[in-house]
Tab-separated table of C-alpha atoms in Angstrom:
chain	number	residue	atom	x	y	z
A	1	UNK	CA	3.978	14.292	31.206
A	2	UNK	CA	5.575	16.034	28.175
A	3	UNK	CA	8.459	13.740	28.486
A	4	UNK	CA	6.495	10.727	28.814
A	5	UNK	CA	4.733	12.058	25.735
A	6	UNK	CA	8.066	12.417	23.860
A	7	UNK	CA	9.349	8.991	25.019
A	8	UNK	CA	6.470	7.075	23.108
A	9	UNK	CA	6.344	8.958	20.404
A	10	UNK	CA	10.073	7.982	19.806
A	11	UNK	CA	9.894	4.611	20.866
A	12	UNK	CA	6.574	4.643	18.359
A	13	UNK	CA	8.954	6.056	15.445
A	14	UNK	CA	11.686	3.689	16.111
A	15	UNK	CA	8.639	0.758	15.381
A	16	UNK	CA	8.039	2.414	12.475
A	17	UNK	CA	11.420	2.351	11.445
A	18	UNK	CA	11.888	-0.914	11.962
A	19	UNK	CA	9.170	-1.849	9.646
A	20	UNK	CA	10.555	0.529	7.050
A	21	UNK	CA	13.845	-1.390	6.929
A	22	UNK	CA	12.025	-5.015	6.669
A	23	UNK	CA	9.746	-3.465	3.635
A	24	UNK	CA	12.849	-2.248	2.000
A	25	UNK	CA	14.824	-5.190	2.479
A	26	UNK	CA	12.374	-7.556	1.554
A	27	UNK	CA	12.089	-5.474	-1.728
A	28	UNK	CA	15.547	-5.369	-2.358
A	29	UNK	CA	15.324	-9.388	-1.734
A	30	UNK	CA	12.553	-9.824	-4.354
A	31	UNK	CA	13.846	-7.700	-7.205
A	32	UNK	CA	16.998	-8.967	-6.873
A	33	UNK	CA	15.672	-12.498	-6.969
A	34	UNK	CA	13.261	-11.394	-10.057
A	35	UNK	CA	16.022	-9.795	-11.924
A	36	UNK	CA	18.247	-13.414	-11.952
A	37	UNK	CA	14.722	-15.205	-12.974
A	38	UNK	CA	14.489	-16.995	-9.350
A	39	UNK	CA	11.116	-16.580	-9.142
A	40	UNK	CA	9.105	-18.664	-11.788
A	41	UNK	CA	8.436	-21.908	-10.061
A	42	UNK	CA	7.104	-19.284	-7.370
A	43	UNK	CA	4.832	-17.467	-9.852
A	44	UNK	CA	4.066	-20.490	-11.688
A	45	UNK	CA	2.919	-22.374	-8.987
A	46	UNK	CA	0.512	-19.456	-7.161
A	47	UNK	CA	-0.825	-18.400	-10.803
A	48	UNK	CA	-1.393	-22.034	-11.032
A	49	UNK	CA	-3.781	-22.282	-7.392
A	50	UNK	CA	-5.571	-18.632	-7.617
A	51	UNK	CA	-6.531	-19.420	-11.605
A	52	UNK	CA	-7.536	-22.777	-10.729
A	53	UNK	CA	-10.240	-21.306	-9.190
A	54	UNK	CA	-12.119	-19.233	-12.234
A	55	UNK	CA	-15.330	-18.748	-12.202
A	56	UNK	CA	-18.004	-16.139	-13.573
A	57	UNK	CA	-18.928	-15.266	-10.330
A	58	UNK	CA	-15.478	-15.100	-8.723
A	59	UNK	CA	-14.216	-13.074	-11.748
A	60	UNK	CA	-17.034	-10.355	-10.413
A	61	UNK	CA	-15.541	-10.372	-7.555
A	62	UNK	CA	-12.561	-10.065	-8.732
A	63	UNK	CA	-13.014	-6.739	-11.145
A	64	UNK	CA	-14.714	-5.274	-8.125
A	65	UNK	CA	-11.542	-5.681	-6.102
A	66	UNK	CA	-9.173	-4.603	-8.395
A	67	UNK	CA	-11.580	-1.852	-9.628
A	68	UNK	CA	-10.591	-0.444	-5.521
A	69	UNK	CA	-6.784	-0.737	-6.545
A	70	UNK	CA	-7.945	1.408	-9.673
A	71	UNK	CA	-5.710	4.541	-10.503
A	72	UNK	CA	-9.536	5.764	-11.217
A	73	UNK	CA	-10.674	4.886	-7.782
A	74	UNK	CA	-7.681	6.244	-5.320
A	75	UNK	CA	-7.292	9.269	-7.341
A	76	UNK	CA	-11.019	10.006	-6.534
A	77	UNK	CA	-10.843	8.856	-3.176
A	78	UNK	CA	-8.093	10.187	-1.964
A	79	UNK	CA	-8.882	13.295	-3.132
A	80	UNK	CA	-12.163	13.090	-1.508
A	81	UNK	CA	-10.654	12.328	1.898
A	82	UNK	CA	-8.359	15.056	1.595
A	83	UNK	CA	-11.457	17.576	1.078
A	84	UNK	CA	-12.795	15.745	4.250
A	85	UNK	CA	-9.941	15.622	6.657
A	86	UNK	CA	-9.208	19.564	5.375
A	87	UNK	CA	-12.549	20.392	5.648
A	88	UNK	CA	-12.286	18.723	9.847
A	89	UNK	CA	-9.280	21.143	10.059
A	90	UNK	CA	-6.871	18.485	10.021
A	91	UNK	CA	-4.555	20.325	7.488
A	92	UNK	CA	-1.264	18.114	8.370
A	93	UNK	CA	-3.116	15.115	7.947
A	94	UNK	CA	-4.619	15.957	4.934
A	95	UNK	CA	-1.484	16.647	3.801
A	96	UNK	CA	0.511	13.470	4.550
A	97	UNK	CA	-3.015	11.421	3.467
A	98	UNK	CA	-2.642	12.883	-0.319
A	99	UNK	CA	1.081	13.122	-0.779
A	100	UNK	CA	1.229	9.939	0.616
A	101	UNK	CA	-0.906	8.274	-2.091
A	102	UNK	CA	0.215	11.144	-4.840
A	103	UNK	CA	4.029	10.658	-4.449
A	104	UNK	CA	3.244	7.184	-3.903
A	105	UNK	CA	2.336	6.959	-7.428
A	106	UNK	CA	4.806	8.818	-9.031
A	107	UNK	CA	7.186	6.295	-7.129
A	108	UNK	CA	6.079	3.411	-8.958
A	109	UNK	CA	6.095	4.378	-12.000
A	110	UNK	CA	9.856	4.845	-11.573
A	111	UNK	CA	9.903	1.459	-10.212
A	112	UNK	CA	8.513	0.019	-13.275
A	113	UNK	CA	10.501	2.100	-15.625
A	114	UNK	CA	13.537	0.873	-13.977
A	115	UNK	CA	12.711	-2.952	-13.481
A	116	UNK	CA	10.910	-3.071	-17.024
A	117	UNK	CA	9.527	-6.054	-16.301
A	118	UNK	CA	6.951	-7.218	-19.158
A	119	UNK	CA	3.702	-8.962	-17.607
A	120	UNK	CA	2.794	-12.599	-17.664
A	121	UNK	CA	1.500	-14.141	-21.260
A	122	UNK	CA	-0.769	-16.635	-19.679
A	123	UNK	CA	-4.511	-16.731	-19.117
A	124	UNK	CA	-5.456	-12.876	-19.067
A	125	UNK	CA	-9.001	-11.879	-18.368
A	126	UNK	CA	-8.476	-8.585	-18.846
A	127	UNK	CA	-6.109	-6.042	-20.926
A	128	UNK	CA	-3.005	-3.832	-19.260
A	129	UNK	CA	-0.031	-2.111	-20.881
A	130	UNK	CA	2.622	-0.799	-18.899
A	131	UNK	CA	5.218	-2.873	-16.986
A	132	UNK	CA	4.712	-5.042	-14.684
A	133	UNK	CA	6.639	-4.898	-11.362
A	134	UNK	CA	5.591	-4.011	-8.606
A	135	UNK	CA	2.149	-3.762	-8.743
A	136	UNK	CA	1.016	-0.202	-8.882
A	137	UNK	CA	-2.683	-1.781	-7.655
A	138	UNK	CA	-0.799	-3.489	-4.874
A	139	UNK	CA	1.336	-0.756	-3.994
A	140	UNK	CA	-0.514	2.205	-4.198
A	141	UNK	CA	-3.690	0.081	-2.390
A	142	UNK	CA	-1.042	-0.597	0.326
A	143	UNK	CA	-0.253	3.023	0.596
A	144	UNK	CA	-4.043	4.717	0.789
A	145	UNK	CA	-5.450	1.600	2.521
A	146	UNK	CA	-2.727	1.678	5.172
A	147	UNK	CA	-2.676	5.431	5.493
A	148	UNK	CA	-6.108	5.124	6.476
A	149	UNK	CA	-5.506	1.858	8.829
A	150	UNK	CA	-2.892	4.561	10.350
A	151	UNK	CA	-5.469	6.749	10.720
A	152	UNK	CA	-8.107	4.534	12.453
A	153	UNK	CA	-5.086	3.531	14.446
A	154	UNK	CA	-4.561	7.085	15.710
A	155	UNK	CA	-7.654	8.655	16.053
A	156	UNK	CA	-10.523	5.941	16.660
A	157	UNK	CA	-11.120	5.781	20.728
A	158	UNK	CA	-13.125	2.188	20.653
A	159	UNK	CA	-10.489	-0.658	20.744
A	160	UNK	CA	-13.287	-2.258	18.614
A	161	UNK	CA	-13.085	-0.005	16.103
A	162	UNK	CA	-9.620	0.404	15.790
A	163	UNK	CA	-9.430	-3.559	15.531
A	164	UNK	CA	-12.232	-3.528	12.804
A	165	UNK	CA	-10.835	-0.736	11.038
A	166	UNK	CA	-6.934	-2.247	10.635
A	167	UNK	CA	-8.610	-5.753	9.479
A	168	UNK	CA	-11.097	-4.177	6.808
A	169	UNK	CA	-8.232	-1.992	5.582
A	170	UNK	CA	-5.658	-4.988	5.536
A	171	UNK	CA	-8.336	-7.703	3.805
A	172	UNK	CA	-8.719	-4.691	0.665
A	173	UNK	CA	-5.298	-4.782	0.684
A	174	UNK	CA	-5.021	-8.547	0.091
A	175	UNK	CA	-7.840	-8.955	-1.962
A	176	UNK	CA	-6.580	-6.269	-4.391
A	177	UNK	CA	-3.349	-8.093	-4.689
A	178	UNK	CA	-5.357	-11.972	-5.403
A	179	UNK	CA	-7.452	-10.076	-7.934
A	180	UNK	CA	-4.222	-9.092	-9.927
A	181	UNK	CA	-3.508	-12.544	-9.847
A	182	UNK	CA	-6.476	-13.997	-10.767
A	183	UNK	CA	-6.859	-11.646	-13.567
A	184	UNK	CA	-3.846	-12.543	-14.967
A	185	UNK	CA	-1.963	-9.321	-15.496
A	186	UNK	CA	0.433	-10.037	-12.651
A	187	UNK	CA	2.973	-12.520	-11.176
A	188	UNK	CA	2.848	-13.032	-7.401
A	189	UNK	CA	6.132	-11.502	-7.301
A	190	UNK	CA	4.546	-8.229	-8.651
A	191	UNK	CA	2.472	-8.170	-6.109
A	192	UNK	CA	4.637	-9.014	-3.320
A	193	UNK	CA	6.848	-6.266	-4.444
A	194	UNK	CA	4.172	-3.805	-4.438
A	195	UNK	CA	3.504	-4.153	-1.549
A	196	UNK	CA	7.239	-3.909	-0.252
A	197	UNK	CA	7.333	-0.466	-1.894
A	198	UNK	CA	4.361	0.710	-0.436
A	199	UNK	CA	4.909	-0.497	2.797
A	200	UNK	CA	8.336	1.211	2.462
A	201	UNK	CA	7.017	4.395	1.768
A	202	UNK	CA	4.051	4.615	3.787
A	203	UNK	CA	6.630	3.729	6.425
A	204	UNK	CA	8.357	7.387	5.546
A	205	UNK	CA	5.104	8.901	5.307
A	206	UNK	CA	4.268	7.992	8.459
A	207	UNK	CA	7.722	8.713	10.239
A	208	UNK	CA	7.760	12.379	8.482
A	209	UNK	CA	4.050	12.792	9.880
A	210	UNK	CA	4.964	11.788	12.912
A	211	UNK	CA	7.979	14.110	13.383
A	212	UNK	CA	6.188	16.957	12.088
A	213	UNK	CA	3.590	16.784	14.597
A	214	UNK	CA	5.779	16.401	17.379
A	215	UNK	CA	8.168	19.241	16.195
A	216	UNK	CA	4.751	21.589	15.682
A	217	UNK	CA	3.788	20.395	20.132
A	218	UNK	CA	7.009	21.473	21.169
């Protein structure tokens, strides 16, 4: 039993793995296309479709969305989740659920500093200052809403729930991205690329979790 147990959870971490290396790669791929100025019939063209589609309504919609992907908003709801998975006794889990996001952070503000890439002078609806790629929305939504799709994933016993859960988490993350978009303050490549990085390091999140736990069984 124990070495069945053992068998999927490497198998599980080699998955995980795997994903880590297309993230990374695919991040590598963009930035290195953004950096020789590949990308602007790209951003032109999706700018072009999402903005096409303004509206006073939509543009609610919109600020809610990105509002989610808010430094504001994870900062208080991760922390809040933290209290709550600490509070269940889940102390390891509460740990990788606010590192995670915290580190997460920290991470791409490096990114930006490094890439210094200045935002895009079109049709802005609202007002941003730092650099531009990736998108810390995008990313660091991709990190805390994927942590908790992880969770779900792990923990939930209904298949229904677990299926509900991972397409809930994975429709904030998209929506968060389109909002950046919409709202002007980000190319498509921004976005893309945030969520490369997150999905990068969530992937190492997850993989350190993982091995943790099974190190703590043994």
């Amino acid at each position: 039993m124990e070495k069945n147990a053992a068998k999927q959870n490497l198998l599980f971490l080699l998955y995980v793995f795997l994903i880590f290396c297309f993230f990374i790669i695919s991040f590598i791929l963009i930035a290195n296309e953004m950096s020789r100025n590949k990308l602007a019939a790209f951003d032109n063209q999706v700018i072009g479709a999402v903005q096409s589609q303004i509206s006073p309504v939509l543009t609610d919609v919109m600020l809610t969305f990105t509002f989610l992907g808010s430094v504001k908003w994870l900062t208080f709801a991760v922390l809040a989740g933290t209290l709550f998975l600490f509070i269940k006794r889940k102390w390891s889990l509460g740990i990788f659920f606010v590192l995670s996001s915290g580190v997460g952070s920290l991470f791409n503000v490096l990114l930006k500093n490094i890439f210094k890439r200045q935002r895009p002078d079109l049709h802005r609806l609202i007002t941003e200052t730092s650099y531009s790629f990736p998108s810390g929305h995008s990313m660091g939504s991709f990190i805390f809403y994927g942590a908790i799709a992880y969770i779900i994933l792990h923990y939930a016993r209904k298949k229904s729930a677990k299926t509900f859960g991972i397409v809930l988490m994975a429709l904030f993350i998209l929506f968060i991205g389109i909002s950046r978009i919409y709202l002007g303050v980000h190319y498509p490549s921004d976005v893309v690329g945030g969520y490369t990085a997150g999905g990068a390091w969530l992937s190492i999140c997850i993989i350190g979790f993982r091995y943790y736990e099974h190190r703590r069984k043994l």
